[in-house]
C-alpha cells in the first residue's frame, strides 16, 4: 500500500510518500479500514517535529483521523461489519491506504455524510462538543471568548455557542479570517495582531470579561486569557500551537475566583457510549444544517508535506484534508 512515513523528526520535508506492506495481523477487536480521506490536525505537526511528549518507534505513519470502508473485522468484533462506512480519530496511521483500527473507536457514517465530512469532523467536532458542554453551561447571557476563531475547532465552537444563544467573541490574525469568523456567527472579532485582546474583551463586555475562554494557542495567549476572564469564569487550555503556556500562579486564580481546566479528547471519549454521544451530537448538527464543516483545502496524500506547510503557516481557515482514493 501507499503511505506517508517519517523516519526522523523534523520539518515537513521528513514526510516520505512510499510503498510499504499492508498491515496483516488483525487483532480480535480490530477492524481493517480502507481509507478514502484523512484529516490533518496540529497534533500531526507536533508528532512530526518530535514535540509531542511520547516515545513512538520510527519509522512512523502519521495521521490519527480518517474515513473509509471496513474491509475485514477481527473475531470478536460486533460493533461494525464488512462494508460499513466509518470514521474515526485518535488512532495513529491514517496517512495510508489501509489501517487497522480498534473497532470500538469507529463511528458509523450515515450515507448522507461524505467521506470528506467524515474525515473532517471527528477530532475537531468532538473537541468542540466537550469544550461547549463540559465546563460552562452556555446560554443567553453568557459570553465566550475563543482564540483562533477561524481555525478548525474555532469555527465549530463559534457556531455551537451561537446555537445555544451565547455571545461569542473570537480572536483572529487577519481581516480575511475575521470575515470568516463573523460569517460563522461571531458577534465580535478581535484582530490580535493589531489590538490588545484583553482590553478589547473587557471593552466588549463592559469591563466584566468572558465567562468561558477557550485557548488552544498556548504560550502567546494564555496569560492574557486569564486576564480576559470574568469573575468566577473558566479558562480551558486544550492545545499549544504557539508553544507550551507558562505555569499558572495560584494568586492569579484566587483574586477573581477563576477556574482553569485542561481539555483532551482522549479523556473526553473514554467509553464507546461517550464517543458515540459526542460524535452523534456533531453529526446531528451537521445534518440539521446549523453546524457547517468548513473545508479549507483538499490535497492528495502524496502532497502531505505541502498540507503540513499550510497548517503551520496559519493561513488555513477550517479543515485541511488528504485524499487517499
GROMACS .gro file of C-alpha atoms in nm:
model
  325
    1UNK     CA    1   0.000   0.000   0.000
    2UNK     CA    2   0.099   0.366  -0.033
    3UNK     CA    3   0.158   0.563   0.286
    4UNK     CA    4   0.330   0.869   0.428
    5UNK     CA    5   0.605   0.778   0.675
    6UNK     CA    6   0.859   0.966   0.880
    7UNK     CA    7   1.197   0.808   0.951
    8UNK     CA    8   1.323   1.104   1.153
    9UNK     CA    9   1.173   1.408   1.323
   10UNK     CA   10   1.190   1.748   1.157
   11UNK     CA   11   1.033   1.982   0.901
   12UNK     CA   12   0.763   1.879   0.652
   13UNK     CA   13   1.043   1.750   0.429
   14UNK     CA   14   1.071   1.438   0.651
   15UNK     CA   15   0.729   1.320   0.526
   16UNK     CA   16   0.801   1.044   0.273
   17UNK     CA   17   0.550   0.904   0.021
   18UNK     CA   18   0.634   0.538  -0.028
   19UNK     CA   19   0.516   0.181  -0.082
   20UNK     CA   20   0.502  -0.036   0.230
   21UNK     CA   21   0.338  -0.364   0.328
   22UNK     CA   22  -0.027  -0.356   0.427
   23UNK     CA   23  -0.093  -0.436   0.794
   24UNK     CA   24  -0.166  -0.808   0.821
   25UNK     CA   25  -0.205  -0.901   1.189
   26UNK     CA   26  -0.566  -0.803   1.257
   27UNK     CA   27  -0.643  -0.816   1.628
   28UNK     CA   28  -0.956  -0.987   1.759
   29UNK     CA   29  -1.111  -0.648   1.845
   30UNK     CA   30  -0.985  -0.460   1.540
   31UNK     CA   31  -1.128  -0.374   1.200
   32UNK     CA   32  -0.928  -0.309   0.885
   33UNK     CA   33  -1.037   0.014   0.716
   34UNK     CA   34  -0.960   0.108   0.355
   35UNK     CA   35  -0.929   0.482   0.390
   36UNK     CA   36  -1.076   0.734   0.148
   37UNK     CA   37  -0.980   1.058   0.323
   38UNK     CA   38  -0.751   1.152   0.614
   39UNK     CA   39  -0.789   1.460   0.832
   40UNK     CA   40  -0.496   1.686   0.916
   41UNK     CA   41  -0.455   1.810   1.274
   42UNK     CA   42  -0.196   2.013   1.458
   43UNK     CA   43  -0.102   1.711   1.667
   44UNK     CA   44   0.037   1.566   1.341
   45UNK     CA   45   0.278   1.858   1.330
   46UNK     CA   46   0.379   1.804   1.693
   47UNK     CA   47   0.449   1.438   1.625
   48UNK     CA   48   0.636   1.506   1.301
   49UNK     CA   49   0.862   1.763   1.467
   50UNK     CA   50   0.921   1.550   1.779
   51UNK     CA   51   0.749   1.798   2.011
   52UNK     CA   52   0.478   1.561   2.134
   53UNK     CA   53   0.558   1.406   2.476
   54UNK     CA   54   0.566   1.041   2.373
   55UNK     CA   55   0.822   0.791   2.254
   56UNK     CA   56   0.698   0.609   1.943
   57UNK     CA   57   0.927   0.388   1.737
   58UNK     CA   58   1.036   0.513   1.394
   59UNK     CA   59   0.956   0.477   1.108
   60UNK     CA   60   0.607   0.606   1.185
   61UNK     CA   61   0.291   0.657   0.978
   62UNK     CA   62   0.136   0.984   1.089
   63UNK     CA   63  -0.230   1.086   1.092
   64UNK     CA   64  -0.493   1.000   1.351
   65UNK     CA   65  -0.819   1.080   1.175
   66UNK     CA   66  -0.984   0.929   0.872
   67UNK     CA   67  -1.291   0.793   0.695
   68UNK     CA   68  -1.339   0.491   0.474
   69UNK     CA   69  -1.492   0.145   0.445
   70UNK     CA   70  -1.447  -0.158   0.669
   71UNK     CA   71  -1.272  -0.435   0.473
   72UNK     CA   72  -1.239  -0.703   0.741
   73UNK     CA   73  -1.307  -0.749   1.111
   74UNK     CA   74  -1.147  -0.940   1.397
   75UNK     CA   75  -1.302  -1.249   1.551
   76UNK     CA   76  -1.462  -1.065   1.846
   77UNK     CA   77  -1.588  -0.754   1.666
   78UNK     CA   78  -1.964  -0.692   1.691
   79UNK     CA   79  -1.989  -0.313   1.655
   80UNK     CA   80  -1.914  -0.292   1.279
   81UNK     CA   81  -1.924  -0.524   0.978
   82UNK     CA   82  -1.755  -0.552   0.640
   83UNK     CA   83  -1.882  -0.281   0.405
   84UNK     CA   84  -1.972  -0.029   0.674
   85UNK     CA   85  -1.884   0.334   0.610
   86UNK     CA   86  -1.695   0.462   0.915
   87UNK     CA   87  -1.491   0.750   1.054
   88UNK     CA   88  -1.252   0.769   1.347
   89UNK     CA   89  -0.984   0.969   1.525
   90UNK     CA   90  -0.717   0.926   1.794
   91UNK     CA   91  -0.570   0.617   1.624
   92UNK     CA   92  -0.233   0.659   1.453
   93UNK     CA   93  -0.180   0.558   1.093
   94UNK     CA   94  -0.440   0.737   0.876
   95UNK     CA   95  -0.184   0.874   0.625
   96UNK     CA   96  -0.215   0.541   0.443
   97UNK     CA   97  -0.443   0.345   0.214
   98UNK     CA   98  -0.523   0.087   0.482
   99UNK     CA   99  -0.517   0.094   0.863
  100UNK     CA  100  -0.613  -0.143   1.144
  101UNK     CA  101  -0.833   0.037   1.397
  102UNK     CA  102  -0.984  -0.074   1.730
  103UNK     CA  103  -1.345  -0.142   1.635
  104UNK     CA  104  -1.479   0.042   1.940
  105UNK     CA  105  -1.319   0.363   1.804
  106UNK     CA  106  -1.512   0.350   1.476
  107UNK     CA  107  -1.804   0.588   1.422
  108UNK     CA  108  -2.081   0.476   1.183
  109UNK     CA  109  -2.102   0.725   0.896
  110UNK     CA  110  -2.455   0.794   0.763
  111UNK     CA  111  -2.495   0.762   0.387
  112UNK     CA  112  -2.575   1.132   0.353
  113UNK     CA  113  -2.243   1.230   0.513
  114UNK     CA  114  -1.950   1.223   0.269
  115UNK     CA  115  -1.609   1.071   0.338
  116UNK     CA  116  -1.470   1.425   0.328
  117UNK     CA  117  -1.710   1.530   0.604
  118UNK     CA  118  -1.635   1.204   0.784
  119UNK     CA  119  -1.263   1.281   0.794
  120UNK     CA  120  -1.323   1.646   0.885
  121UNK     CA  121  -1.550   1.615   1.188
  122UNK     CA  122  -1.429   1.356   1.445
  123UNK     CA  123  -1.133   1.517   1.618
  124UNK     CA  124  -1.228   1.881   1.589
  125UNK     CA  125  -1.603   1.823   1.609
  126UNK     CA  126  -1.589   1.610   1.924
  127UNK     CA  127  -1.334   1.852   2.070
  128UNK     CA  128  -1.586   2.131   2.011
  129UNK     CA  129  -1.854   1.913   2.176
  130UNK     CA  130  -1.668   1.872   2.506
  131UNK     CA  131  -1.543   2.232   2.507
  132UNK     CA  132  -1.900   2.357   2.470
  133UNK     CA  133  -2.070   2.112   2.709
  134UNK     CA  134  -1.829   2.011   2.985
  135UNK     CA  135  -1.719   2.335   3.156
  136UNK     CA  136  -1.973   2.619   3.142
  137UNK     CA  137  -2.345   2.596   3.059
  138UNK     CA  138  -2.351   2.832   2.762
  139UNK     CA  139  -2.684   3.007   2.717
  140UNK     CA  140  -2.824   3.356   2.656
  141UNK     CA  141  -2.647   3.600   2.888
  142UNK     CA  142  -2.316   3.409   2.883
  143UNK     CA  143  -2.008   3.523   2.690
  144UNK     CA  144  -1.743   3.301   2.533
  145UNK     CA  145  -1.402   3.412   2.407
  146UNK     CA  146  -1.233   3.170   2.165
  147UNK     CA  147  -0.884   3.208   2.024
  148UNK     CA  148  -0.811   3.109   1.663
  149UNK     CA  149  -1.180   3.156   1.587
  150UNK     CA  150  -1.128   3.090   1.216
  151UNK     CA  151  -0.949   2.760   1.271
  152UNK     CA  152  -1.098   2.411   1.256
  153UNK     CA  153  -1.208   2.389   1.621
  154UNK     CA  154  -1.269   2.763   1.646
  155UNK     CA  155  -1.528   2.778   1.370
  156UNK     CA  156  -1.718   2.486   1.520
  157UNK     CA  157  -1.733   2.625   1.874
  158UNK     CA  158  -1.837   2.965   1.740
  159UNK     CA  159  -2.134   2.806   1.561
  160UNK     CA  160  -2.224   2.584   1.857
  161UNK     CA  161  -2.211   2.865   2.114
  162UNK     CA  162  -2.431   3.084   1.893
  163UNK     CA  163  -2.673   2.791   1.850
  164UNK     CA  164  -2.703   2.786   2.230
  165UNK     CA  165  -2.764   3.161   2.245
  166UNK     CA  166  -2.434   3.279   2.396
  167UNK     CA  167  -2.244   3.591   2.295
  168UNK     CA  168  -1.927   3.496   2.106
  169UNK     CA  169  -1.602   3.690   2.084
  170UNK     CA  170  -1.326   3.549   1.864
  171UNK     CA  171  -0.962   3.637   1.810
  172UNK     CA  172  -0.801   3.606   1.466
  173UNK     CA  173  -0.483   3.723   1.292
  174UNK     CA  174  -0.612   3.874   0.965
  175UNK     CA  175  -0.908   4.063   0.825
  176UNK     CA  176  -0.986   3.768   0.597
  177UNK     CA  177  -1.009   3.537   0.898
  178UNK     CA  178  -1.222   3.797   1.077
  179UNK     CA  179  -1.476   3.780   0.792
  180UNK     CA  180  -1.485   3.400   0.815
  181UNK     CA  181  -1.536   3.408   1.194
  182UNK     CA  182  -1.819   3.662   1.161
  183UNK     CA  183  -1.982   3.452   0.890
  184UNK     CA  184  -1.977   3.158   1.134
  185UNK     CA  185  -2.168   3.367   1.387
  186UNK     CA  186  -1.912   3.550   1.599
  187UNK     CA  187  -2.067   3.864   1.748
  188UNK     CA  188  -1.733   4.040   1.784
  189UNK     CA  189  -1.392   3.964   1.632
  190UNK     CA  190  -1.062   4.091   1.770
  191UNK     CA  191  -0.760   4.124   1.540
  192UNK     CA  192  -0.496   4.023   1.796
  193UNK     CA  193  -0.216   4.132   1.560
  194UNK     CA  194  -0.341   4.491   1.586
  195UNK     CA  195  -0.541   4.501   1.910
  196UNK     CA  196  -0.487   4.401   2.272
  197UNK     CA  197  -0.736   4.114   2.304
  198UNK     CA  198  -0.759   4.154   2.683
  199UNK     CA  199  -0.850   4.522   2.663
  200UNK     CA  200  -1.091   4.459   2.377
  201UNK     CA  201  -1.263   4.172   2.557
  202UNK     CA  202  -1.308   4.389   2.865
  203UNK     CA  203  -1.443   4.674   2.649
  204UNK     CA  204  -1.687   4.446   2.468
  205UNK     CA  205  -1.818   4.306   2.798
  206UNK     CA  206  -1.845   4.638   2.984
  207UNK     CA  207  -1.536   4.554   3.191
  208UNK     CA  208  -1.661   4.213   3.303
  209UNK     CA  209  -1.468   3.970   3.086
  210UNK     CA  210  -1.576   3.636   2.933
  211UNK     CA  211  -1.747   3.356   3.126
  212UNK     CA  212  -1.563   3.093   2.921
  213UNK     CA  213  -1.229   3.134   2.744
  214UNK     CA  214  -1.115   2.858   2.508
  215UNK     CA  215  -0.740   2.862   2.448
  216UNK     CA  216  -0.581   2.623   2.202
  217UNK     CA  217  -0.294   2.860   2.123
  218UNK     CA  218  -0.094   2.840   2.446
  219UNK     CA  219   0.219   3.039   2.512
  220UNK     CA  220   0.131   3.362   2.332
  221UNK     CA  221  -0.224   3.387   2.469
  222UNK     CA  222  -0.270   3.200   2.796
  223UNK     CA  223  -0.158   3.473   3.040
  224UNK     CA  224  -0.391   3.715   2.862
  225UNK     CA  225  -0.671   3.460   2.865
  226UNK     CA  226  -0.664   3.462   3.245
  227UNK     CA  227  -0.688   3.842   3.246
  228UNK     CA  228  -0.976   3.839   2.997
  229UNK     CA  229  -1.188   3.602   3.209
  230UNK     CA  230  -1.477   3.727   3.420
  231UNK     CA  231  -1.500   3.675   3.795
  232UNK     CA  232  -1.597   3.309   3.858
  233UNK     CA  233  -1.516   3.242   3.491
  234UNK     CA  234  -1.337   2.946   3.338
  235UNK     CA  235  -1.034   2.916   3.108
  236UNK     CA  236  -0.984   2.588   2.922
  237UNK     CA  237  -0.643   2.505   2.775
  238UNK     CA  238  -0.669   2.240   2.504
  239UNK     CA  239  -0.365   2.297   2.279
  240UNK     CA  240  -0.041   2.487   2.235
  241UNK     CA  241   0.006   2.584   1.870
  242UNK     CA  242   0.231   2.874   1.975
  243UNK     CA  243   0.422   2.671   2.236
  244UNK     CA  244   0.352   2.547   2.588
  245UNK     CA  245   0.188   2.806   2.816
  246UNK     CA  246   0.364   2.934   3.124
  247UNK     CA  247   0.279   2.792   3.465
  248UNK     CA  248  -0.017   2.944   3.647
  249UNK     CA  249   0.042   3.123   3.978
  250UNK     CA  250  -0.238   3.035   4.225
  251UNK     CA  251  -0.278   3.401   4.322
  252UNK     CA  252  -0.385   3.479   3.965
  253UNK     CA  253  -0.684   3.250   4.017
  254UNK     CA  254  -0.770   3.347   4.373
  255UNK     CA  255  -0.819   3.719   4.314
  256UNK     CA  256  -1.119   3.667   4.080
  257UNK     CA  257  -1.212   3.310   4.175
  258UNK     CA  258  -1.116   3.174   3.835
  259UNK     CA  259  -1.123   2.813   3.726
  260UNK     CA  260  -0.869   2.661   3.487
  261UNK     CA  261  -0.942   2.339   3.303
  262UNK     CA  262  -0.740   2.118   3.073
  263UNK     CA  263  -0.904   1.959   2.771
  264UNK     CA  264  -0.803   1.636   2.596
  265UNK     CA  265  -1.031   1.448   2.355
  266UNK     CA  266  -0.892   1.109   2.458
  267UNK     CA  267  -1.008   1.176   2.814
  268UNK     CA  268  -1.343   1.303   2.686
  269UNK     CA  269  -1.417   0.980   2.494
  270UNK     CA  270  -1.315   0.710   2.741
  271UNK     CA  271  -1.608   0.479   2.661
  272UNK     CA  272  -1.777   0.387   2.334
  273UNK     CA  273  -2.103   0.527   2.470
  274UNK     CA  274  -1.939   0.865   2.531
  275UNK     CA  275  -1.759   0.856   2.195
  276UNK     CA  276  -2.085   0.797   2.008
  277UNK     CA  277  -2.272   1.055   2.216
  278UNK     CA  278  -2.023   1.322   2.115
  279UNK     CA  279  -1.991   1.205   1.754
  280UNK     CA  280  -2.367   1.185   1.707
  281UNK     CA  281  -2.407   1.530   1.861
  282UNK     CA  282  -2.178   1.667   1.591
  283UNK     CA  283  -2.344   1.469   1.313
  284UNK     CA  284  -2.688   1.587   1.424
  285UNK     CA  285  -2.572   1.949   1.397
  286UNK     CA  286  -2.427   1.888   1.051
  287UNK     CA  287  -2.737   1.712   0.922
  288UNK     CA  288  -2.969   1.975   1.075
  289UNK     CA  289  -2.774   2.247   0.895
  290UNK     CA  290  -2.671   2.469   1.188
  291UNK     CA  291  -2.318   2.324   1.207
  292UNK     CA  292  -2.110   2.372   0.894
  293UNK     CA  293  -1.778   2.196   0.836
  294UNK     CA  294  -1.556   2.444   0.657
  295UNK     CA  295  -1.305   2.265   0.435
  296UNK     CA  296  -1.001   2.484   0.371
  297UNK     CA  297  -0.833   2.260   0.114
  298UNK     CA  298  -0.812   1.901  -0.009
  299UNK     CA  299  -0.477   1.768  -0.124
  300UNK     CA  300  -0.367   1.421  -0.240
  301UNK     CA  301  -0.197   1.208   0.022
  302UNK     CA  302   0.139   1.224  -0.156
  303UNK     CA  303   0.133   1.603  -0.102
  304UNK     CA  304   0.119   1.572   0.279
  305UNK     CA  305   0.428   1.791   0.317
  306UNK     CA  306   0.251   2.084   0.149
  307UNK     CA  307  -0.054   2.023   0.370
  308UNK     CA  308   0.168   2.049   0.680
  309UNK     CA  309   0.325   2.371   0.549
  310UNK     CA  310  -0.020   2.524   0.501
  311UNK     CA  311  -0.127   2.426   0.852
  312UNK     CA  312   0.190   2.560   1.014
  313UNK     CA  313   0.172   2.886   0.819
  314UNK     CA  314  -0.158   2.964   0.997
  315UNK     CA  315  -0.308   3.078   0.668
  316UNK     CA  316  -0.564   2.795   0.659
  317UNK     CA  317  -0.923   2.853   0.767
  318UNK     CA  318  -1.108   2.537   0.852
  319UNK     CA  319  -1.003   2.180   0.782
  320UNK     CA  320  -0.723   2.050   0.559
  321UNK     CA  321  -0.786   1.702   0.417
  322UNK     CA  322  -0.575   1.443   0.235
  323UNK     CA  323  -0.748   1.227  -0.026
  324UNK     CA  324  -0.637   0.866  -0.050
  325UNK     CA  325  -0.876   0.711  -0.305
   0.00000   0.00000   0.00000
